[in-house]
XYZ file of N, CA and C in Angstrom:
675
model
N -10.425 -25.448 -86.896
C -10.373 -24.817 -88.207
C -9.722 -25.752 -89.197
N -9.500 -25.318 -90.427
C -9.009 -26.179 -91.499
C -7.490 -26.271 -91.505
N -6.906 -26.734 -90.414
C -5.478 -26.969 -90.301
C -4.648 -25.694 -90.273
N -5.050 -24.649 -90.969
C -4.366 -23.364 -90.913
C -5.304 -22.295 -91.448
N -5.136 -21.033 -91.004
C -5.990 -19.961 -91.546
C -5.879 -19.843 -93.061
N -4.693 -20.133 -93.606
C -4.503 -20.010 -95.047
C -5.382 -21.002 -95.816
N -5.511 -22.226 -95.292
C -6.347 -23.222 -95.965
C -7.817 -22.838 -95.858
N -8.221 -22.291 -94.707
C -9.592 -21.787 -94.574
C -9.864 -20.717 -95.621
N -8.933 -19.794 -95.770
C -9.112 -18.711 -96.733
C -9.146 -19.246 -98.156
N -8.244 -20.174 -98.480
C -8.211 -20.748 -99.825
C -9.520 -21.465 -100.142
N -10.033 -22.230 -99.171
C -11.306 -22.916 -99.375
C -12.423 -21.922 -99.638
N -12.443 -20.839 -98.864
C -13.465 -19.807 -99.052
C -13.378 -19.194 -100.445
N -12.169 -18.884 -100.891
C -11.991 -18.266 -102.210
C -12.472 -19.206 -103.313
N -12.112 -20.491 -103.214
C -12.545 -21.468 -104.217
C -14.067 -21.534 -104.273
N -14.697 -21.545 -103.104
C -16.157 -21.639 -103.074
C -16.820 -20.359 -103.585
N -16.246 -19.216 -103.268
C -16.788 -17.966 -103.803
C -16.698 -17.941 -105.328
N -15.563 -18.409 -105.856
C -15.388 -18.444 -107.313
C -16.389 -19.405 -107.951
N -16.561 -20.581 -107.330
C -17.491 -21.564 -107.877
C -18.927 -21.039 -107.852
N -19.299 -20.365 -106.770
C -20.641 -19.768 -106.699
C -20.825 -18.730 -107.803
N -19.786 -17.940 -108.051
C -19.858 -16.928 -109.109
C -19.977 -17.580 -110.490
N -19.255 -18.681 -110.705
C -19.336 -19.386 -111.983
C -20.732 -19.950 -112.219
N -21.340 -20.476 -111.156
C -22.696 -21.012 -111.290
C -23.660 -19.912 -111.714
N -23.550 -18.754 -111.064
C -24.416 -17.633 -111.420
C -24.156 -17.185 -112.858
N -22.882 -17.150 -113.246
C -22.532 -16.690 -114.592
C -23.029 -17.645 -115.676
N -22.943 -18.946 -115.423
C -23.278 -19.927 -116.457
C -24.737 -20.362 -116.428
N -25.320 -20.438 -115.223
C -26.649 -21.040 -115.093
C -27.651 -20.113 -114.403
N -27.472 -18.816 -114.516
C -28.269 -17.879 -113.721
C -29.761 -17.925 -114.033
N -30.154 -18.466 -115.191
C -31.578 -18.550 -115.512
C -32.278 -19.658 -114.733
N -31.503 -20.539 -114.126
C -32.067 -21.641 -113.345
C -32.242 -21.214 -111.892
N -33.468 -21.321 -111.373
C -33.725 -20.974 -109.970
C -32.963 -21.902 -109.037
N -32.867 -23.182 -109.409
C -32.118 -24.139 -108.592
C -30.645 -23.762 -108.553
N -30.101 -23.341 -109.689
C -28.692 -22.944 -109.742
C -28.432 -21.728 -108.863
N -29.326 -20.772 -108.907
C -29.156 -19.585 -108.057
C -29.192 -19.969 -106.581
N -30.070 -20.881 -106.253
C -30.168 -21.354 -104.875
C -28.895 -22.088 -104.463
N -28.383 -22.956 -105.356
C -27.144 -23.684 -105.067
C -25.981 -22.724 -104.870
N -25.949 -21.652 -105.654
C -24.883 -20.657 -105.515
C -24.931 -19.990 -104.143
N -26.127 -19.703 -103.657
C -26.261 -19.121 -102.315
C -25.743 -20.083 -101.261
N -26.100 -21.355 -101.417
C -25.649 -22.380 -100.474
C -24.122 -22.434 -100.437
N -23.513 -22.495 -101.613
C -22.054 -22.581 -101.692
C -21.405 -21.314 -101.149
N -22.000 -20.167 -101.423
C -21.474 -18.914 -100.882
C -21.465 -18.942 -99.354
N -22.533 -19.462 -98.740
C -22.574 -19.527 -97.277
C -21.510 -20.473 -96.730
N -21.277 -21.580 -97.423
C -20.194 -22.471 -97.002
C -18.854 -21.741 -97.046
N -18.641 -20.977 -98.105
C -17.412 -20.200 -98.203
C -17.319 -19.138 -97.127
N -18.452 -18.508 -96.829
C -18.440 -17.469 -95.799
C -18.116 -18.063 -94.433
N -18.586 -19.290 -94.181
C -18.229 -19.943 -92.919
C -16.718 -20.121 -92.817
N -16.092 -20.537 -93.913
C -14.636 -20.669 -93.908
C -13.975 -19.320 -93.646
N -14.543 -18.271 -94.217
C -13.981 -16.941 -94.005
C -14.078 -16.524 -92.541
N -15.175 -16.885 -91.869
C -15.295 -16.528 -90.446
C -14.205 -17.200 -89.621
N -13.837 -18.429 -89.991
C -12.769 -19.115 -89.261
C -11.423 -18.424 -89.487
N -11.180 -18.060 -90.728
C -9.939 -17.344 -91.029
C -9.876 -16.034 -90.257
N -10.951 -15.277 -90.269
C -10.974 -13.985 -89.595
C -10.888 -14.141 -88.081
N -11.506 -15.175 -87.557
C -11.448 -15.410 -86.113
C -10.007 -15.587 -85.648
N -9.231 -16.310 -86.445
C -7.863 -16.617 -86.037
C -6.858 -15.538 -86.417
N -7.234 -14.631 -87.291
C -6.261 -13.631 -87.737
C -6.553 -12.221 -87.232
N -7.793 -11.972 -86.809
C -8.121 -10.627 -86.320
C -8.126 -10.533 -84.804
N -8.289 -11.673 -84.134
C -8.359 -11.661 -82.675
C -9.736 -11.346 -82.124
N -10.699 -11.033 -82.986
C -12.064 -10.732 -82.533
C -12.874 -12.026 -82.511
N -12.634 -12.839 -81.490
C -13.274 -14.148 -81.409
C -14.781 -14.023 -81.287
N -15.245 -13.091 -80.467
C -16.678 -12.972 -80.209
C -17.464 -12.712 -81.495
N -17.071 -11.720 -82.261
C -17.833 -11.345 -83.457
C -17.815 -12.445 -84.511
N -16.636 -13.017 -84.768
C -16.545 -13.996 -85.841
C -17.117 -15.345 -85.441
N -17.048 -15.694 -84.154
C -17.696 -16.928 -83.701
C -19.210 -16.817 -83.833
N -19.760 -15.650 -83.522
C -21.200 -15.435 -83.697
C -21.590 -15.568 -85.166
N -20.815 -14.947 -86.050
C -21.138 -15.011 -87.473
C -21.003 -16.431 -88.019
N -20.001 -17.165 -87.543
C -19.850 -18.546 -87.971
C -21.035 -19.397 -87.544
N -21.474 -19.225 -86.295
C -22.629 -19.963 -85.797
C -23.877 -19.632 -86.613
N -24.094 -18.361 -86.855
C -25.270 -17.942 -87.625
C -25.234 -18.564 -89.019
N -24.060 -18.610 -89.629
C -23.938 -19.155 -90.982
C -24.311 -20.623 -91.026
N -23.717 -21.454 -90.142
C -24.037 -22.876 -90.243
C -25.401 -23.211 -89.658
N -26.002 -22.302 -88.900
C -27.348 -22.527 -88.392
C -28.383 -22.505 -89.512
N -28.113 -21.768 -90.583
C -29.054 -21.701 -91.701
C -28.946 -22.898 -92.647
N -27.895 -23.714 -92.528
C -27.697 -24.796 -93.491
C -28.811 -25.843 -93.488
N -29.328 -26.303 -92.331
C -30.430 -27.278 -92.392
C -31.669 -26.731 -93.089
N -32.006 -25.468 -92.826
C -33.159 -24.862 -93.495
C -32.925 -24.764 -94.998
N -31.714 -24.396 -95.389
C -31.382 -24.332 -96.810
C -31.438 -25.711 -97.452
N -30.985 -26.730 -96.721
C -31.031 -28.091 -97.240
C -32.458 -28.552 -97.487
N -33.353 -28.270 -96.527
C -34.755 -28.639 -96.699
C -35.386 -27.862 -97.854
N -35.043 -26.594 -97.950
C -35.535 -25.759 -99.054
C -35.074 -26.331 -100.394
N -33.829 -26.777 -100.454
C -33.284 -27.342 -101.684
C -34.058 -28.579 -102.122
N -34.451 -29.416 -101.161
C -35.224 -30.616 -101.493
C -36.497 -30.244 -102.247
N -37.211 -29.248 -101.748
C -38.447 -28.836 -102.408
C -38.175 -28.143 -103.743
N -37.074 -27.415 -103.822
C -36.698 -26.792 -105.096
C -36.499 -27.855 -106.177
N -35.833 -28.934 -105.807
C -35.527 -29.976 -106.775
C -36.773 -30.736 -107.206
N -37.770 -30.803 -106.337
C -38.982 -31.563 -106.644
C -40.052 -30.725 -107.322
N -39.824 -29.413 -107.430
C -40.808 -28.487 -107.998
C -42.093 -28.431 -107.179
N -41.993 -28.798 -105.904
C -43.135 -28.705 -104.993
C -42.736 -27.766 -103.867
N -43.177 -26.520 -103.951
C -42.672 -25.511 -103.039
C -43.771 -24.961 -102.131
N -43.776 -25.369 -100.855
C -44.671 -24.723 -99.896
C -44.139 -23.333 -99.566
N -44.735 -22.678 -98.609
C -44.263 -21.358 -98.209
C -42.889 -21.496 -97.557
N -41.853 -21.149 -98.316
C -40.480 -21.450 -97.907
C -40.045 -20.678 -96.678
N -40.634 -19.511 -96.428
C -40.174 -18.710 -95.296
C -40.345 -19.450 -93.980
N -41.300 -20.403 -93.934
C -41.531 -21.165 -92.705
C -40.277 -21.944 -92.318
N -39.529 -22.438 -93.314
C -38.323 -23.213 -93.040
C -37.304 -22.407 -92.236
N -37.294 -21.114 -92.451
C -36.229 -20.274 -91.908
C -36.562 -19.648 -90.550
N -37.780 -19.841 -90.072
C -38.162 -19.222 -88.799
C -37.265 -19.670 -87.645
N -37.024 -20.999 -87.448
C -36.131 -21.393 -86.345
C -34.726 -20.814 -86.496
N -34.179 -20.850 -87.717
C -32.826 -20.329 -87.930
C -32.758 -18.839 -87.641
N -33.797 -18.104 -88.025
C -33.820 -16.662 -87.762
C -33.857 -16.392 -86.264
N -34.640 -17.186 -85.530
C -34.711 -17.015 -84.071
C -33.353 -17.283 -83.436
N -32.722 -18.400 -83.811
C -31.405 -18.727 -83.254
C -30.365 -17.683 -83.650
N -30.446 -17.213 -84.884
C -29.505 -16.185 -85.334
C -29.677 -14.910 -84.524
N -30.923 -14.549 -84.236
C -31.172 -13.365 -83.419
C -30.617 -13.510 -82.018
N -30.808 -14.680 -81.425
C -30.256 -14.924 -80.089
C -28.733 -14.864 -80.115
N -28.140 -15.447 -81.171
C -26.680 -15.424 -81.281
C -26.157 -14.007 -81.451
N -26.886 -13.205 -82.205
C -26.419 -11.849 -82.493
C -26.545 -10.919 -81.295
N -27.582 -11.115 -80.475
C -27.882 -10.112 -79.454
C -27.754 -10.597 -78.009
N -27.504 -11.900 -77.812
C -27.378 -12.407 -76.444
C -26.001 -12.094 -75.875
N -25.988 -11.451 -74.737
C -24.724 -11.176 -74.066
C -24.154 -12.486 -73.534
N -22.877 -12.708 -73.765
C -22.235 -13.930 -73.302
C -22.518 -15.143 -74.158
N -22.992 -14.924 -75.394
C -23.268 -16.066 -76.270
C -21.999 -16.861 -76.550
N -20.898 -16.163 -76.800
C -19.608 -16.831 -77.002
C -18.933 -16.964 -75.646
N -18.868 -18.186 -75.159
C -18.279 -18.437 -73.845
C -16.762 -18.335 -73.904
N -16.178 -18.802 -74.992
C -14.728 -18.745 -75.146
C -14.308 -19.340 -76.469
N -13.061 -19.139 -76.824
C -12.558 -19.695 -78.070
C -11.064 -19.491 -78.199
N -10.437 -20.364 -78.962
C -8.994 -20.264 -79.167
C -8.609 -20.978 -80.449
N -7.536 -20.517 -81.087
C -6.987 -21.171 -82.270
C -5.815 -22.045 -81.848
N -5.866 -23.306 -82.231
C -4.787 -24.245 -81.942
C -4.050 -24.575 -83.236
N -3.131 -25.492 -83.164
C -2.288 -25.759 -84.331
C -3.073 -26.367 -85.486
N -4.053 -27.226 -85.203
C -4.796 -27.880 -86.278
C -6.303 -27.708 -86.161
N -6.791 -26.955 -85.207
C -8.231 -26.764 -85.116
C -8.542 -25.536 -84.286
N -9.816 -25.160 -84.335
C -10.302 -24.050 -83.532
C -11.289 -24.590 -82.506
N -11.209 -24.130 -81.288
C -12.178 -24.516 -80.264
C -12.986 -23.287 -79.885
N -14.303 -23.387 -80.057
C -15.218 -22.300 -79.721
C -16.316 -22.863 -78.833
N -16.544 -22.227 -77.713
C -17.576 -22.667 -76.780
C -18.715 -21.660 -76.813
N -19.910 -22.165 -77.153
C -21.066 -21.299 -77.343
C -22.187 -21.664 -76.375
N -23.052 -20.701 -76.132
C -24.174 -20.888 -75.223
C -25.048 -22.070 -75.633
N -25.362 -22.191 -76.934
C -26.288 -23.212 -77.400
C -25.676 -24.603 -77.408
N -24.357 -24.678 -77.442
C -23.690 -25.974 -77.583
C -23.015 -26.401 -76.293
N -23.619 -26.053 -75.183
C -23.099 -26.420 -73.867
C -24.209 -27.109 -73.087
N -24.350 -28.447 -73.238
C -25.483 -29.143 -72.631
C -25.503 -29.089 -71.114
N -24.347 -28.969 -70.488
C -24.320 -28.926 -69.028
C -24.805 -27.594 -68.483
N -24.563 -26.504 -69.228
C -24.943 -25.175 -68.751
C -26.312 -24.733 -69.264
N -26.670 -25.152 -70.470
C -27.928 -24.716 -71.078
C -28.598 -25.907 -71.763
N -29.059 -26.853 -70.969
C -29.580 -28.096 -71.528
C -30.816 -27.875 -72.391
N -31.694 -26.942 -72.007
C -32.916 -26.714 -72.775
C -32.587 -26.130 -74.149
N -31.750 -25.082 -74.177
C -31.352 -24.492 -75.457
C -30.627 -25.512 -76.326
N -29.783 -26.302 -75.701
C -29.028 -27.317 -76.432
C -29.972 -28.315 -77.097
N -30.988 -28.777 -76.353
C -31.932 -29.751 -76.886
C -32.790 -29.144 -77.995
N -33.230 -27.905 -77.803
C -34.053 -27.253 -78.825
C -33.252 -27.058 -80.108
N -32.023 -26.571 -79.952
C -31.189 -26.347 -81.134
C -30.865 -27.673 -81.819
N -30.546 -28.689 -81.032
C -30.249 -29.998 -81.597
C -31.446 -30.603 -82.311
N -32.653 -30.405 -81.740
C -33.867 -30.921 -82.375
C -34.113 -30.233 -83.713
N -33.877 -28.921 -83.744
C -34.011 -28.197 -85.018
C -33.007 -28.725 -86.033
N -31.738 -28.805 -85.638
C -30.692 -29.173 -86.583
C -30.907 -30.598 -87.092
N -31.092 -31.540 -86.152
C -31.267 -32.936 -86.548
C -32.600 -33.149 -87.248
N -33.650 -32.490 -86.738
C -34.979 -32.686 -87.307
C -35.071 -32.261 -88.755
N -34.477 -31.118 -89.082
C -34.520 -30.654 -90.465
C -33.698 -31.557 -91.376
N -32.585 -32.067 -90.857
C -31.774 -32.988 -91.657
C -32.569 -34.244 -91.989
N -33.138 -34.864 -90.955
C -33.861 -36.118 -91.174
C -35.118 -35.904 -92.011
N -35.815 -34.792 -91.792
C -37.006 -34.500 -92.588
C -36.641 -34.298 -94.055
N -35.573 -33.550 -94.304
C -35.142 -33.321 -95.673
C -34.765 -34.608 -96.379
N -34.007 -35.457 -95.693
C -33.592 -36.724 -96.293
C -34.788 -37.644 -96.520
N -35.709 -37.677 -95.558
C -36.896 -38.524 -95.678
C -37.758 -38.090 -96.857
N -38.014 -36.791 -96.956
C -38.828 -36.281 -98.061
C -38.143 -36.496 -99.407
N -36.820 -36.297 -99.431
C -36.084 -36.514 -100.679
C -36.180 -37.966 -101.120
N -36.089 -38.880 -100.156
C -36.219 -40.296 -100.480
C -37.591 -40.640 -101.032
N -38.643 -40.088 -100.413
C -40.005 -40.328 -100.900
C -40.198 -39.775 -102.304
N -39.721 -38.558 -102.520
C -39.877 -37.927 -103.831
C -39.099 -38.680 -104.900
N -37.933 -39.180 -104.523
C -37.107 -39.915 -105.479
C -37.791 -41.205 -105.908
N -38.440 -41.878 -104.970
C -39.131 -43.131 -105.292
C -40.296 -42.899 -106.248
N -40.967 -41.755 -106.112
C -42.148 -41.474 -106.929
C -41.804 -40.843 -108.279
N -40.630 -40.262 -108.369
C -40.252 -39.554 -109.601
C -39.919 -40.543 -110.717
N -40.529 -40.347 -111.886
C -40.310 -41.230 -113.029
C -39.361 -40.623 -114.058
N -39.292 -39.313 -114.105
C -38.430 -38.646 -115.074
C -36.965 -38.872 -114.711
N -36.204 -39.468 -115.641
C -34.824 -39.851 -115.338
C -33.936 -38.643 -115.076
N -34.154 -37.553 -115.807
C -33.346 -36.355 -115.589
C -33.589 -35.776 -114.200
N -34.850 -35.738 -113.800
C -35.163 -35.231 -112.468
C -34.625 -36.159 -111.385
N -34.645 -37.466 -111.658
C -34.116 -38.426 -110.684
C -32.621 -38.191 -110.456
N -31.876 -37.984 -111.547
C -30.440 -37.727 -111.403
C -30.194 -36.475 -110.573
N -30.963 -35.443 -110.854
C -30.824 -34.186 -110.123
C -31.147 -34.373 -108.648
N -32.188 -35.160 -108.360
C -32.583 -35.370 -106.972
C -31.587 -36.248 -106.228
N -30.987 -37.210 -106.929
C -29.965 -38.053 -106.297
C -28.765 -37.209 -105.889
N -28.325 -36.354 -106.807
C -27.209 -35.457 -106.479
C -27.609 -34.514 -105.355
N -28.856 -34.022 -105.395
C -29.328 -33.131 -104.340
C -29.357 -33.804 -102.990
N -29.816 -35.054 -102.941
C -29.837 -35.788 -101.679
C -28.425 -35.988 -101.156
N -27.505 -36.340 -102.055
C -26.111 -36.490 -101.639
C -25.558 -35.177 -101.103
N -25.940 -34.070 -101.738
C -25.470 -32.760 -101.297
C -25.975 -32.432 -99.906
N -27.256 -32.715 -99.644
C -27.816 -32.467 -98.312
C -27.077 -33.289 -97.266
N -26.830 -34.556 -97.583
C -26.126 -35.420 -96.631
C -24.710 -34.915 -96.384
N -24.004 -34.531 -97.445
C -22.634 -34.044 -97.299
C -22.566 -32.762 -96.488
N -23.558 -31.906 -96.651
C -23.509 -30.596 -96.013
C -23.968 -30.615 -94.575
N -24.877 -31.545 -94.225
C -25.516 -31.433 -92.920
C -25.256 -32.577 -91.959
N -25.165 -33.811 -92.451
C -24.934 -34.922 -91.527
C -23.589 -34.793 -90.810
N -22.490 -34.473 -91.522
C -21.239 -34.248 -90.786
C -21.351 -33.118 -89.776
N -22.096 -32.073 -90.142
C -22.281 -30.963 -89.205
C -23.015 -31.425 -87.961
N -24.025 -32.267 -88.137
C -24.752 -32.793 -86.983
C -23.824 -33.576 -86.072
N -22.990 -34.426 -86.661
C -22.081 -35.245 -85.873
C -21.079 -34.402 -85.105
N -20.427 -33.475 -85.800
C -19.336 -32.720 -85.201
C -19.807 -31.542 -84.354
N -20.845 -30.838 -84.815
C -21.257 -29.620 -84.128
C -22.146 -29.914 -82.932
N -22.947 -30.969 -82.997
C -23.888 -31.269 -81.929
C -23.367 -32.352 -80.991
N -22.943 -33.488 -81.545
C -22.637 -34.648 -80.718
C -21.271 -34.546 -80.062
N -20.239 -34.225 -80.833
C -18.890 -34.260 -80.277
C -18.646 -33.242 -79.172
N -19.177 -32.010 -79.262
C -19.010 -31.106 -78.122
C -19.653 -31.641 -76.852
N -20.756 -32.371 -76.999
C -21.416 -32.940 -75.829
C -20.545 -33.989 -75.156
N -19.675 -34.623 -75.937
C -18.766 -35.625 -75.390
C -17.446 -35.024 -74.931
N -17.314 -33.717 -75.103
C -16.094 -33.030 -74.676
C -14.937 -33.209 -75.623
N -15.210 -33.593 -76.865
C -14.148 -33.810 -77.844
C -13.909 -32.559 -78.672
N -12.663 -32.348 -79.049
C -12.304 -31.255 -79.932
C -11.916 -31.827 -81.287
N -12.035 -31.002 -82.326
C -11.887 -31.529 -83.669
C -11.586 -30.418 -84.645
N -10.928 -30.733 -85.761
C -10.776 -29.724 -86.808
C -12.128 -29.419 -87.434
N -12.256 -28.235 -87.999
C -13.511 -27.867 -88.650
C -13.839 -28.855 -89.755
N -15.106 -29.271 -89.808
C -15.510 -30.254 -90.806
C -15.641 -29.661 -92.192
N -15.854 -28.361 -92.299
C -16.261 -27.850 -93.591
C -15.126 -27.752 -94.595
N -13.881 -27.823 -94.191
C -12.810 -27.939 -95.186
C -12.874 -29.301 -95.860
N -13.222 -30.332 -95.090
C -13.273 -31.677 -95.633
C -14.493 -31.896 -96.516
N -15.622 -31.288 -96.157
C -16.871 -31.582 -96.836
C -17.386 -30.457 -97.724
N -16.976 -29.220 -97.477
C -17.563 -28.100 -98.210
C -17.230 -28.150 -99.698
N -16.020 -28.558 -100.041
C -15.673 -28.624 -101.458
C -16.469 -29.716 -102.169
N -16.729 -30.822 -101.476
C -17.584 -31.854 -102.059
C -18.994 -31.322 -102.268
N -19.472 -30.555 -101.282
C -20.790 -29.939 -101.396
C -20.822 -28.963 -102.568
N -19.745 -28.219 -102.734
C -19.677 -27.261 -103.835
C -19.733 -27.975 -105.182
N -19.032 -29.097 -105.290
C -19.065 -29.884 -106.527
C -20.475 -30.399 -106.792
N -21.126 -30.898 -105.722
C -22.500 -31.374 -105.871
C -23.420 -30.241 -106.316
N -23.223 -29.059 -105.737
C -24.040 -27.909 -106.120
C -23.854 -27.542 -107.578
N -22.626 -27.624 -108.058
C -22.369 -27.335 -109.474
C -23.055 -28.370 -110.358
N -22.981 -29.645 -109.962
C -23.622 -30.703 -110.747
C -25.132 -30.505 -110.811
N -25.734 -30.144 -109.668
C -27.174 -29.881 -109.646
C -27.517 -28.736 -110.592
N -26.722 -27.690 -110.531
C -26.965 -26.522 -111.386
C -26.859 -26.892 -112.861
N -25.844 -27.683 -113.197
C -25.648 -28.113 -114.581
C -26.827 -28.957 -115.065
N -27.243 -29.926 -114.238
C -28.346 -30.802 -114.621
C -29.652 -30.032 -114.760
N -29.900 -29.120 -113.822
C -31.144 -28.355 -113.885
C -31.148 -27.420 -115.092
N -29.998 -26.829 -115.382
C -29.889 -25.926 -116.539
C -30.152 -26.682 -117.836
N -29.597 -27.889 -117.972
C -29.757 -28.668 -119.198
C -31.142 -29.290 -119.323
N -31.875 -29.315 -118.222
C -33.223 -29.877 -118.243
C -34.220 -28.932 -118.893
N -33.884 -27.619 -118.890
C -34.826 -26.617 -119.400
C -35.002 -26.742 -120.915
């Protein structure tokens, strides 16, 4: 977790406020509304960590935390298309996340264990245990990593082809936001548990940067209209 439950809670509150400000100032922008949802989910993830350590209900809050960060790659890919104004059927992006969320919500024994330590939280989940569930681990990892790399690849292609300077600035910030929100998650959530390493939650370190990027995207998109 973020060094202490209080810091997790403070981070969540800041992100909730920032999401509300985006809606209040830039609500006519579809990109801004989308960015606000993204930031709200980052804040909600912080809230799950706070609640996990303060309520004692590890199972429920660990499931909700997993479900929250499982949607981030799909949201990141969706954001790329939002920024480019090229939108395929977006619901397709969310099918893997919905399936994993359903398994997390209804699978008995999904949360293997968890504990709050002095500077981090350790949670052991069915999907993130390569020795016990190698197939699920590989499928989940392929989804998480695949959406990250696809989003970054498409964003790079779109950026190269885009001639409008305002749209380029927005897409550059958007690409940075995707990288900030998902690449650290890939490293810490997928790779480090496989190596048996424990770590503080990444989202205190990166979520506020992501929130700032989301605000910048919202501002740029709003002023582009």
